[in-house]
Amino acid sequence: MKKFVNDPGEVLADALTGMAAAYPELRIDMVDRVIYRADPGRAGKVGVVSGGGSGHEPLHGGFVGRGMLDAACAGEVFTSPTPDQVLAATQTVDTGAGVLHIVKNYTGDVLNFEMAAELAAADGIRVASVVVADDVAVEDSTWTAGRRGVGTTMILEKIVGAAAEEGYDLDALLALAQRVSGGGRSIGVALTSCTVPAAGKPTFELPDDEMEFGVGIHGEPGRHRVPLANAHEIATSMVEAIRADGDITGPAIVLLSGLGGTPLIELLLLYGEIAPLLAEAGVEVSRRLVGDYVTSLDMAGASLTVVRADEESLRLWDAPVVTPGLRWGA
Amino acid sequence: MKKFVNDPGEVLADALTGMAAAYPELRIDMVDRVIYRADPGRAGKVGVVSGGGSGHEPLHGGFVGRGMLDAACAGEVFTSPTPDQVLAATQTVDTGAGVLHIVKNYTGDVLNFEMAAELAAADGIRVASVVVADDVAVEDSTWTAGRRGVGTTMILEKIVGAAAEEGYDLDALLALAQRVSGGGRSIGVALTSCTVPAAGKPTFELPDDEMEFGVGIHGEPGRHRVPLANAHEIATSMVEAIRADGDITGPAIVLLSGLGGTPLIELLLLYGEIAPLLAEAGVEVSRRLVGDYVTSLDMAGASLTVVRADEESLRLWDAPVVTPGLRWGA
């Protein structure tokens, strides 16, 4: 295993130490492993909390800051955060207006966020939750009943974070979150496996002439192993998988995220193939991001996300955001 | 070779097509392969042009925009741009106040930018050049007389771009560029080789238990092959190599750039080891960036850059910048 690590069992603790050094504008609770905004939300602002297993950076900790998340709970690599972590984050960011949990649809995440929400409720905190399940590849999967949550999560965090900053109340925020989340679809493709540090070897074997179409962000199996194809063919399969899932015509926010081991030049090249295919499919790409946003450790590959947009979500997307992983307008 | 590519000989053309789709705010000349700001500099603003071989994205094209570069010339992968490309960029961005060329110290780049400067001079355009040679690993190398130019380039582009935006004239800009560039030191380490698409196989062989200390951003040999070490040991060697090269005490801008195949979680972890070592070495880290900024295709590894800073360079660093690869304050 060729990685920048010390003790493979201490990757999360060491990465949080690095995050504290790299992002001094954030506040990091090293005991509860929660990343917070250093500038707390004003009284009356709904708190926005997300989190999940580590290994998907910059998701979620890199999206903490003004106009996006108030806190992110970091689980061990590919492991759900505990209810205690989520409860601590929820209690800390609540200003009395309630807290929205943004949860990716993995069994452990859903259970632990639910448990935290119950504990918070017992503590008098109103919590609402949105579960992102946008991966069109497969219906059920390792760790998942229903679809997996992937790239839409990050777009949702941006939009909902802006809305909370603007003063949406918890009910309005939840309605917005459900609408945005429900309009998101993703598909991933892996050219190589990732390697979990504690395991020390690739999660799965993928021959040199094959790729995994529909892979999950933990290396979960996708739809099928297929022969390695060129960028145009891969783009065609990705857009077709999303198009076949439902109506994607009209304005959209599009994300092409690298999975960690693929460099930007390849992502740009792939996006050059995807863009005209989206146009042919009737997608009006209002905003787009190409880069590493929702990753899977060192996996070579990419994930395409198309989130239907409207005037409200585009306005919130364009609102100022100041986080390590996403920043504009301020 | 597992990459998102079509014809391996057309990678640059296809990547530029993707860049045009991903960055509609930029203007891309597909014939001359130059990336321009869509909002031209106002009359009297010195133009700032850089460029080099492709494969280092977001450098340079991703740093075109307000407050940074006016144009970037994209050579083929790991191949210098031609004098004609540089001349076209220079002519286009000149508003009468002259043009600064930012050149990484590789023989082809230096020659071709020099030739373009002569052609531009014959055309009545004043051109000044700064050559970045910040890599402390080796004195001469493949394609280089003297030190190689790496991470300082990107920091220089930001600072000089802000100064040009502020209205520095060409002489003042050149003096600033030379001072910043002269205060920059970098060292890289490769855990794996990169694979040039047209070659189709790794540039060099690196056993599973070894790494290349002092690697160049084209996979050029470094100081020595050494046994694979943990993040703390690697950080120690990197900081020591930079510290041994000269006085690095005082304020600095620090960049830890991934080389393309290394995910953010590992870079953050490595930075967590580097930060206290820099402090011990007397470096006061005034600003820092951790992520993929100056890459080497899909190479796993990282490059550490320390650029001495002062009040002027920090003010310019903090000035608004709006590019695909770096954005803040606007």
XYZ file of C-alpha atoms in Angstrom:
660
model
C 0.000 0.000 0.000
C 1.559 3.267 -1.136
C -0.035 6.050 0.839
C 0.849 9.005 3.008
C -0.097 7.400 6.341
C 1.419 6.662 9.691
C -0.489 4.019 11.652
C -3.205 2.739 9.274
C -5.526 2.475 12.267
C -5.104 6.173 13.045
C -5.830 7.645 9.635
C -8.872 9.615 10.729
C -7.213 11.101 13.817
C -4.150 12.046 11.789
C -6.219 13.488 8.947
C -8.167 15.628 11.425
C -4.867 16.914 12.800
C -3.953 17.838 9.259
C -7.316 19.431 8.680
C -6.833 21.586 11.757
C -3.475 22.740 10.395
C -4.694 23.228 6.837
C -7.978 24.927 7.722
C -7.340 27.165 10.730
C -10.578 28.975 9.916
C -12.499 25.892 11.116
C -12.857 24.558 14.634
C -12.210 20.862 15.089
C -13.324 18.823 18.070
C -10.698 16.087 18.102
C -12.543 14.057 20.748
C -15.961 13.943 19.110
C -14.433 14.241 15.636
C -16.697 17.012 14.525
C -15.685 19.899 12.265
C -17.452 23.191 13.061
C -17.637 26.681 11.665
C -15.576 28.991 13.802
C -18.179 31.742 13.317
C -21.324 30.295 14.862
C -24.650 30.894 13.148
C -26.636 33.817 14.501
C -29.580 33.168 16.799
C -32.569 31.967 14.825
C -30.554 30.330 12.060
C -31.367 26.673 11.450
C -28.273 24.522 11.906
C -27.166 22.286 9.038
C -25.268 19.124 9.952
C -23.971 16.340 7.769
C -21.368 13.635 8.096
C -20.524 10.090 7.240
C -17.560 7.823 6.875
C -14.240 9.443 6.008
C -12.446 8.842 2.724
C -14.694 11.076 0.600
C -12.859 14.366 1.157
C -13.555 17.214 0.713
C -17.019 15.809 1.599
C -18.093 16.537 4.362
C -15.574 18.401 6.532
C -14.300 20.494 3.649
C -17.786 21.895 3.137
C -18.109 23.403 6.592
C -18.259 27.177 6.606
C -20.405 30.188 5.913
C -23.154 29.392 3.437
C -22.822 25.616 3.660
C -22.551 23.233 6.649
C -22.425 24.319 10.275
C -20.882 21.016 11.293
C -19.694 17.723 9.811
C -19.284 14.485 11.764
C -16.343 12.407 10.573
C -16.638 8.658 10.979
C -13.692 6.327 10.566
C -12.813 5.541 6.948
C -15.960 4.213 5.236
C -17.651 3.862 8.653
C -20.691 5.762 9.913
C -20.242 8.388 12.598
C -21.703 7.349 15.934
C -24.953 8.759 17.332
C -22.887 10.506 20.016
C -20.904 12.401 17.408
C -24.025 13.489 15.589
C -25.711 14.465 18.860
C -22.734 16.574 19.895
C -22.757 18.375 16.545
C -26.514 18.885 16.709
C -26.419 20.299 20.226
C -23.558 22.611 19.393
C -25.058 24.173 16.280
C -28.639 24.500 17.509
C -29.543 28.123 18.160
C -33.134 27.307 19.019
C -34.386 27.177 15.440
C -33.752 23.488 14.955
C -31.239 21.466 12.970
C -31.376 19.781 9.579
C -29.495 16.512 9.156
C -28.233 15.694 5.664
C -27.700 11.944 5.524
C -26.391 9.746 2.733
C -28.438 6.581 2.351
C -26.286 3.910 3.972
C -27.797 1.717 6.649
C -25.398 2.739 9.404
C -25.593 6.434 8.618
C -29.382 6.412 8.551
C -29.644 4.508 11.839
C -27.075 6.604 13.672
C -28.438 9.929 12.499
C -31.955 8.751 13.456
C -30.776 7.777 16.907
C -29.040 11.123 17.326
C -32.187 12.917 16.199
C -34.180 11.087 18.864
C -31.647 11.931 21.549
C -31.655 15.565 20.413
C -35.456 15.629 20.478
C -35.364 14.338 24.052
C -33.081 17.295 24.678
C -35.670 19.673 23.244
C -34.015 20.222 19.873
C -36.156 20.022 16.744
C -34.426 17.935 14.115
C -35.481 17.230 10.549
C -33.642 14.877 8.213
C -33.190 14.475 4.514
C -31.771 11.213 3.184
C -29.961 11.402 -0.148
C -30.416 8.328 -2.345
C -29.399 9.472 -5.798
C -27.235 6.679 -7.225
C -29.158 5.190 -10.140
C -26.740 2.262 -10.526
C -28.464 -0.289 -8.298
C -31.503 -0.458 -6.050
C -29.955 -2.154 -3.021
C -26.279 -2.579 -2.324
C -23.727 -3.357 0.345
C -24.713 -1.262 3.390
C -27.826 0.060 1.665
C -31.524 -0.568 1.532
C -32.536 1.423 -1.511
C -30.265 3.585 -3.546
C -26.929 4.875 -2.327
C -26.328 8.540 -1.621
C -23.478 10.113 -3.556
C -22.844 13.379 -5.451
C -26.204 15.044 -4.929
C -25.270 15.303 -1.250
C -22.683 17.969 -1.922
C -24.957 20.013 -4.149
C -27.678 19.735 -1.523
C -25.310 20.888 1.207
C -24.517 24.015 -0.820
C -28.115 24.904 -1.595
C -29.517 24.144 1.837
C -26.598 25.868 3.532
C -27.324 29.042 1.589
C -31.016 28.816 2.415
C -30.295 28.424 6.122
C -27.999 31.425 5.926
C -30.814 33.372 4.266
C -33.160 32.587 7.145
C -35.335 29.689 5.934
C -37.067 28.037 8.870
C -36.762 24.297 9.479
C -39.952 23.345 7.641
C -39.060 25.405 4.592
C -35.510 24.052 4.651
C -36.732 20.459 4.781
C -39.146 21.000 1.897
C -36.375 22.552 -0.176
C -33.958 19.769 0.723
C -36.416 17.063 -0.274
C -37.156 18.755 -3.576
C -33.486 19.217 -4.493
C -32.513 15.762 -3.300
C -35.401 14.171 -5.173
C -34.236 15.786 -8.393
C -30.700 14.391 -8.187
C -29.314 11.397 -10.056
C -25.765 10.003 -10.081
C -23.746 7.251 -11.718
C -20.137 6.281 -11.040
C -17.483 4.348 -12.888
C -14.290 2.889 -11.417
C -11.145 2.246 -13.399
C -9.357 0.905 -10.325
C -10.284 -0.126 -6.808
C -9.617 2.006 -3.782
C -7.449 0.730 -0.934
C -8.736 1.160 2.611
C -5.658 1.908 4.758
C -6.647 -0.473 7.549
C -7.110 -3.275 5.005
C -3.856 -2.509 3.215
C -4.977 -3.995 -0.082
C -7.426 -3.099 -2.850
C -11.082 -3.574 -1.918
C -11.741 -5.454 -5.146
C -9.784 -6.833 -8.068
C -10.291 -5.211 -11.437
C -8.354 -6.572 -14.417
C -6.344 -4.117 -16.519
C -8.855 -4.298 -19.357
C -12.059 -3.896 -17.324
C -13.922 -1.223 -15.421
C -16.759 -1.283 -12.895
C -19.814 0.554 -14.195
C -22.071 1.868 -11.467
C -19.520 1.548 -8.664
C -20.340 2.938 -5.216
C -18.125 5.365 -3.328
C -16.905 2.619 -1.014
C -16.001 0.339 -3.884
C -19.365 -1.446 -3.698
C -20.184 -3.436 -6.815
C -22.022 -1.599 -9.539
C -24.170 -2.817 -12.399
C -21.566 -4.804 -14.240
C -17.944 -5.262 -15.101
C -17.430 -4.100 -18.623
C -14.441 -3.924 -20.946
C -12.416 -0.749 -20.577
C -13.843 1.803 -23.004
C -12.754 5.176 -24.273
C -13.920 8.451 -22.770
C -16.650 8.988 -25.341
C -18.122 5.536 -24.748
C -17.934 5.916 -20.981
C -19.614 9.327 -21.161
C -22.351 7.843 -23.337
C -23.038 5.047 -20.826
C -23.069 7.457 -17.902
C -25.438 9.956 -19.481
C -27.667 7.140 -20.738
C -27.899 5.586 -17.246
C -29.051 8.889 -15.812
C -31.349 9.745 -18.709
C -33.024 6.342 -18.515
C -33.885 6.907 -14.875
C -36.376 9.718 -15.389
C -36.977 13.154 -16.771
C -33.787 15.210 -16.666
C -34.773 17.844 -19.208
C -34.530 21.495 -18.235
C -32.146 23.455 -16.042
C -29.682 21.461 -13.946
C -26.634 21.696 -11.755
C -24.074 19.155 -12.938
C -21.168 17.706 -10.982
C -18.437 15.524 -12.450
C -16.457 14.415 -9.427
C -13.217 12.537 -9.545
C -13.046 9.579 -7.179
C -9.619 10.495 -5.778
C -7.044 8.866 -8.043
C -8.011 10.482 -11.342
C -6.322 13.764 -12.258
C -8.127 16.890 -13.424
C -6.944 16.629 -17.038
C -8.860 13.347 -17.405
C -11.956 14.734 -15.710
C -11.940 17.735 -18.037
C -11.528 15.468 -21.034
C -14.413 13.271 -19.866
C -16.573 16.319 -19.227
C -15.902 17.423 -22.797
C -17.635 14.214 -23.889
C -20.429 14.462 -21.334
C -21.482 18.058 -22.007
C -22.802 17.584 -25.567
C -24.536 14.339 -24.576
C -26.340 16.129 -21.748
C -27.396 18.820 -24.200
C -28.748 16.138 -26.553
C -30.660 14.639 -23.636
C -32.368 17.978 -23.064
C -30.369 18.979 -19.999
C -29.715 22.691 -19.788
C -26.514 22.846 -17.749
C -27.024 25.994 -15.699
C -24.045 25.405 -13.407
C -21.283 22.818 -13.456
C -18.379 21.647 -11.318
C -15.543 19.383 -12.458
C -13.027 18.202 -9.887
C -12.615 16.117 -6.742
C -15.628 16.816 -4.530
C -17.013 13.423 -3.472
C -14.207 10.901 -3.564
C -13.503 7.310 -2.691
C -9.997 7.325 -1.231
C -7.552 6.698 -4.101
C -9.970 5.122 -6.558
C -9.424 6.067 -10.196
C -12.777 6.920 -11.685
C -15.484 9.505 -11.797
C -19.060 10.088 -10.763
C -21.571 12.138 -12.729
C -24.410 13.892 -10.912
C -27.289 15.784 -12.503
C -29.562 17.728 -10.153
C -32.628 19.395 -11.585
C -32.650 23.082 -10.771
C -35.051 25.980 -10.692
C -34.834 29.691 -10.053
C -34.746 29.222 -6.287
C -32.077 26.526 -6.209
C -29.879 28.403 -8.691
C -30.116 31.586 -6.652
C -29.079 29.637 -3.552
C -26.303 27.870 -5.476
C -24.904 31.248 -6.518
C -25.044 32.680 -2.982
C -21.700 33.314 -1.261
C -19.941 30.299 0.228
C -16.721 30.202 2.196
C -15.486 26.679 2.853
C -12.171 24.947 2.155
C -13.723 22.857 -0.606
C -16.079 25.363 -2.225
C -15.728 29.102 -2.194
C -17.151 31.998 -4.130
C -18.880 35.331 -3.823
C -17.089 36.346 -0.624
C -3.339 2.242 -19.245
C -6.540 3.035 -17.348
C -7.478 6.592 -18.156
C -10.376 8.650 -19.400
C -9.034 9.253 -22.905
C -10.067 8.780 -26.499
C -7.140 8.888 -28.919
C -4.006 9.106 -26.732
C -2.498 11.434 -29.337
C -5.398 13.878 -28.980
C -5.420 14.293 -25.224
C -4.667 18.004 -25.247
C -7.253 18.851 -27.913
C -9.878 16.792 -26.084
C -8.967 18.276 -22.706
C -9.301 21.793 -24.138
C -12.746 20.866 -25.450
C -13.592 19.760 -21.927
C -12.127 22.919 -20.458
C -14.320 24.998 -22.753
C -17.377 23.099 -21.535
C -16.369 23.137 -17.876
C -15.231 26.762 -17.765
C -17.579 28.777 -19.986
C -16.313 31.915 -18.247
C -12.990 31.500 -20.100
C -12.278 31.941 -23.791
C -10.319 29.157 -25.451
C -8.518 29.473 -28.756
C -8.608 25.871 -29.958
C -6.229 26.568 -32.849
C -3.444 28.279 -30.926
C -4.326 26.365 -27.750
C -4.397 29.418 -25.561
C -6.783 29.971 -22.657
C -7.810 33.608 -22.156
C -9.836 35.648 -19.719
C -13.161 36.501 -21.280
C -13.049 39.935 -19.643
C -9.971 41.541 -21.167
C -7.727 43.655 -18.972
C -8.416 47.370 -19.067
C -6.116 49.629 -21.062
C -2.865 50.229 -19.211
C -2.895 46.903 -17.357
C 0.230 44.798 -17.820
C -0.651 41.419 -19.303
C 0.394 38.276 -17.448
C 1.017 35.155 -19.520
C 2.210 31.731 -18.483
C 2.082 28.276 -19.956
C 3.967 25.067 -20.357
C 3.370 21.439 -21.099
C -0.032 20.022 -20.190
C -0.529 17.388 -17.508
C -0.128 19.745 -14.535
C -3.750 20.898 -14.269
C -5.104 23.147 -12.874
C -1.737 24.797 -13.717
C -1.778 26.871 -15.952
C -5.144 27.120 -17.731
C -7.122 26.750 -14.517
C -5.445 29.883 -13.164
C -6.664 32.186 -15.909
C -9.090 34.831 -14.746
C -9.455 38.068 -12.884
C -6.602 38.615 -10.439
C -4.328 35.921 -11.875
C -3.311 35.073 -15.465
C -4.580 36.843 -18.570
C -3.626 33.904 -20.748
C -2.087 30.440 -20.522
C -0.460 28.585 -23.418
C -1.061 24.842 -23.311
C 1.634 22.653 -24.825
C 1.074 18.976 -25.525
C 1.419 16.736 -22.463
C 4.815 17.416 -20.879
C 5.868 19.374 -23.990
C 6.659 23.083 -24.201
C 4.228 25.387 -25.984
C 5.585 26.717 -29.276
C 6.847 30.280 -29.750
C 3.820 30.901 -31.985
C 1.426 30.034 -29.176
C 3.209 32.298 -26.748
C 3.367 35.090 -29.297
C -0.357 34.835 -30.004
C -1.123 35.017 -26.282
C 1.253 37.946 -25.809
C -0.207 39.930 -28.705
C -3.744 39.290 -27.547
C -3.307 40.385 -23.941
C -1.065 43.388 -24.550
C -2.920 46.631 -23.920
C 0.155 48.760 -24.532
C 1.602 48.416 -21.044
C 3.668 45.330 -21.810
C 3.439 41.682 -20.891
C 5.086 39.595 -18.193
C 5.952 35.984 -19.054
C 6.028 33.513 -16.181
C 8.174 30.585 -17.284
C 9.040 27.363 -15.503
C 12.709 26.503 -15.869
C 12.735 23.757 -18.504
C 14.978 24.134 -21.519
C 12.196 24.063 -24.102
C 9.955 26.431 -22.178
C 12.736 28.942 -21.638
C 13.801 28.865 -25.311
C 10.292 29.120 -26.704
C 9.205 31.903 -24.388
C 12.448 33.765 -25.231
C 11.801 33.404 -28.928
C 8.235 34.601 -28.494
C 9.464 37.585 -26.489
C 11.837 38.514 -29.322
C 9.070 38.212 -31.891
C 6.782 40.298 -29.685
C 9.511 42.924 -29.258
C 9.866 43.123 -33.035
C 6.137 43.749 -32.996
C 6.603 46.645 -30.575
C 5.441 44.849 -27.425
C 7.537 45.192 -24.283
C 7.990 41.795 -22.668
C 9.678 40.932 -19.391
C 10.198 37.377 -18.150
C 10.609 35.663 -14.848
C 11.926 32.103 -14.795
C 10.882 29.981 -11.823
C 13.564 27.526 -10.657
C 12.469 26.547 -7.166
C 12.954 22.772 -6.961
C 15.714 22.151 -4.423
C 15.982 18.439 -5.279
C 18.673 18.575 -7.961
C 20.718 21.216 -9.739
C 20.367 19.958 -13.322
C 17.873 17.430 -14.570
C 16.188 16.017 -17.654
C 15.130 19.043 -19.764
C 16.723 21.491 -17.318
C 19.864 23.496 -16.934
C 19.653 24.594 -13.330
C 16.789 23.890 -11.005
C 13.330 22.879 -12.193
C 10.350 25.166 -11.785
C 7.451 23.709 -9.824
C 5.022 24.880 -7.105
C 6.304 28.421 -6.658
C 4.981 29.110 -10.159
C 1.388 28.947 -9.016
C 1.952 31.167 -5.991
C 3.798 33.625 -8.216
C 0.953 33.661 -10.727
C -1.467 34.596 -7.953
C 0.660 37.377 -6.484
C 1.767 38.865 -9.782
C -1.739 38.599 -11.212
C -3.090 40.616 -8.297
C -0.365 43.210 -8.684
C -1.088 43.613 -12.391
C -4.756 44.023 -11.545
C -3.778 46.705 -9.034
C -1.920 48.632 -11.707
C 1.768 47.783 -11.203
C 3.792 48.741 -14.276
C 6.002 46.204 -16.032
C 9.187 47.139 -14.183
C 7.537 46.986 -10.787
C 5.854 43.705 -11.699
C 9.137 42.146 -12.788
C 10.894 43.248 -9.607
C 8.080 41.773 -7.514
C 8.080 38.547 -9.534
C 11.812 38.088 -9.127
C 11.632 38.689 -5.402
C 8.757 36.252 -4.855
C 10.220 33.635 -7.165
C 13.633 33.938 -5.531
C 12.084 33.235 -2.149
C 10.431 29.990 -3.233
C 11.644 26.454 -2.563
C 9.987 23.139 -3.420
C 10.590 19.419 -2.986
C 8.520 16.551 -4.375
C 8.105 12.891 -3.568
C 6.579 10.232 -5.799
C 4.953 7.062 -4.526
C 4.168 5.919 -8.074
C 5.103 6.938 -11.586
C 2.798 8.870 -13.871
C 1.724 7.447 -17.218
C 1.934 9.705 -20.255
C -1.085 8.808 -22.433
C 0.874 8.733 -25.679
C 3.425 6.374 -24.099
C 0.768 4.141 -22.581
C 2.979 2.847 -19.806
C 4.508 4.255 -16.610
C 7.385 6.683 -17.166
C 9.535 4.866 -14.624
C 9.413 1.725 -12.554
C 9.100 2.095 -8.818
C 8.981 -1.044 -6.677
C 6.120 -1.413 -4.179
C 8.442 -0.727 -1.251
C 10.246 2.327 -2.628
C 9.562 5.967 -3.370
C 11.362 8.621 -5.414
C 12.526 11.502 -3.238
C 12.948 14.758 -5.105
C 10.952 13.693 -8.163
C 10.183 16.251 -10.878
C 6.702 16.990 -12.176
C 7.368 15.031 -15.363
C 8.602 12.000 -13.504
C 12.228 13.124 -13.799
C 14.560 11.375 -11.393
C 15.009 12.983 -8.012
C 17.748 12.712 -5.444
C 17.411 9.064 -4.631
C 15.176 6.054 -4.440
C 14.452 5.403 -0.798
C 12.451 2.798 1.064
C 8.787 3.670 1.451
C 8.428 5.599 4.705
C 5.524 6.739 6.821
C 3.984 10.193 6.559
C 5.941 11.577 9.492
C 9.255 10.427 8.060
C 8.399 11.736 4.592
C 7.362 15.095 6.035
C 10.621 15.263 7.963
C 12.685 14.624 4.824
C 10.728 17.180 2.809
C 10.981 19.952 5.375
C 14.650 19.167 5.951
C 15.426 19.365 2.216
C 13.856 22.809 2.043
C 15.332 24.032 5.315
C 18.822 22.923 4.292
C 18.619 25.019 1.144
C 18.614 28.422 2.808
C 16.913 30.695 5.264
C 13.195 29.977 5.408
C 12.445 31.625 8.731
C 9.702 34.206 8.935
C 6.367 34.597 7.164
C 5.655 32.258 4.274
C 2.995 31.046 1.896
C 2.987 27.254 1.900
C 1.591 24.931 -0.751
C 1.246 21.188 -0.392
C 0.170 20.055 -3.825
C -0.919 16.564 -4.701
C 0.645 15.210 -7.872
C -2.646 13.965 -9.324
C -3.147 10.436 -8.025
C -3.113 11.143 -4.301
C -6.433 11.924 -2.629
C -7.073 14.869 -0.328
C -7.310 12.772 2.846
C -3.652 11.741 2.413
C -2.538 15.278 1.621
C -4.275 16.568 4.744
C -2.684 13.827 6.821
C 0.752 14.645 5.404
C 0.202 18.353 6.019
C -0.573 17.538 9.636
C 2.975 16.205 9.887
C 4.528 19.036 7.900
C 2.968 21.961 9.782
C 4.693 21.415 13.159
C 8.015 20.714 11.423
C 7.782 24.005 9.543
C 7.057 25.768 12.823
C 10.131 24.140 14.393
C 12.168 25.332 11.407
C 11.103 28.897 12.113
C 8.587 29.178 9.290
C 5.590 31.295 10.167
C 2.893 29.885 7.900
C 0.887 32.986 7.007
C -1.185 31.299 4.294
C -1.453 27.693 3.183
C -3.055 25.608 0.449
C -3.458 21.828 0.473
C -4.814 20.134 -2.643
C -4.112 19.454 -6.307
C -2.665 22.638 -7.811
C 0.494 21.616 -9.680
C 0.150 18.005 -10.724
C 1.944 15.395 -12.758
C -0.809 13.493 -14.562
C -1.816 10.547 -12.355
C 1.321 10.348 -10.236
C 0.747 9.464 -6.582
C 2.796 11.823 -4.485
C 3.058 15.359 -3.229
C 5.148 18.468 -3.589
C 5.848 20.928 -0.778
C 6.507 24.569 -1.600
C 7.544 27.285 0.852
C 7.593 30.846 -0.472
C 8.889 33.601 1.775
C 6.330 36.327 2.168
C 6.114 39.922 3.290
C 3.389 42.466 3.808
C 3.167 43.263 0.107
C 3.025 39.687 -1.137
C 0.475 38.702 1.513
C -1.746 41.634 0.607
C -1.574 40.592 -3.046
C -2.171 36.944 -2.131
C -5.326 37.948 -0.274
C -6.643 40.094 -3.140
C -9.714 38.814 -4.986
C -9.146 36.081 -7.541
C -11.693 34.455 -9.834
C -10.297 31.456 -11.707
C -11.476 27.860 -12.005
C -8.601 26.632 -9.839
C -8.355 29.390 -7.253
C -11.134 31.684 -6.175
C -11.783 33.981 -3.272
C -12.805 37.469 -2.303
C -15.196 37.946 -5.216
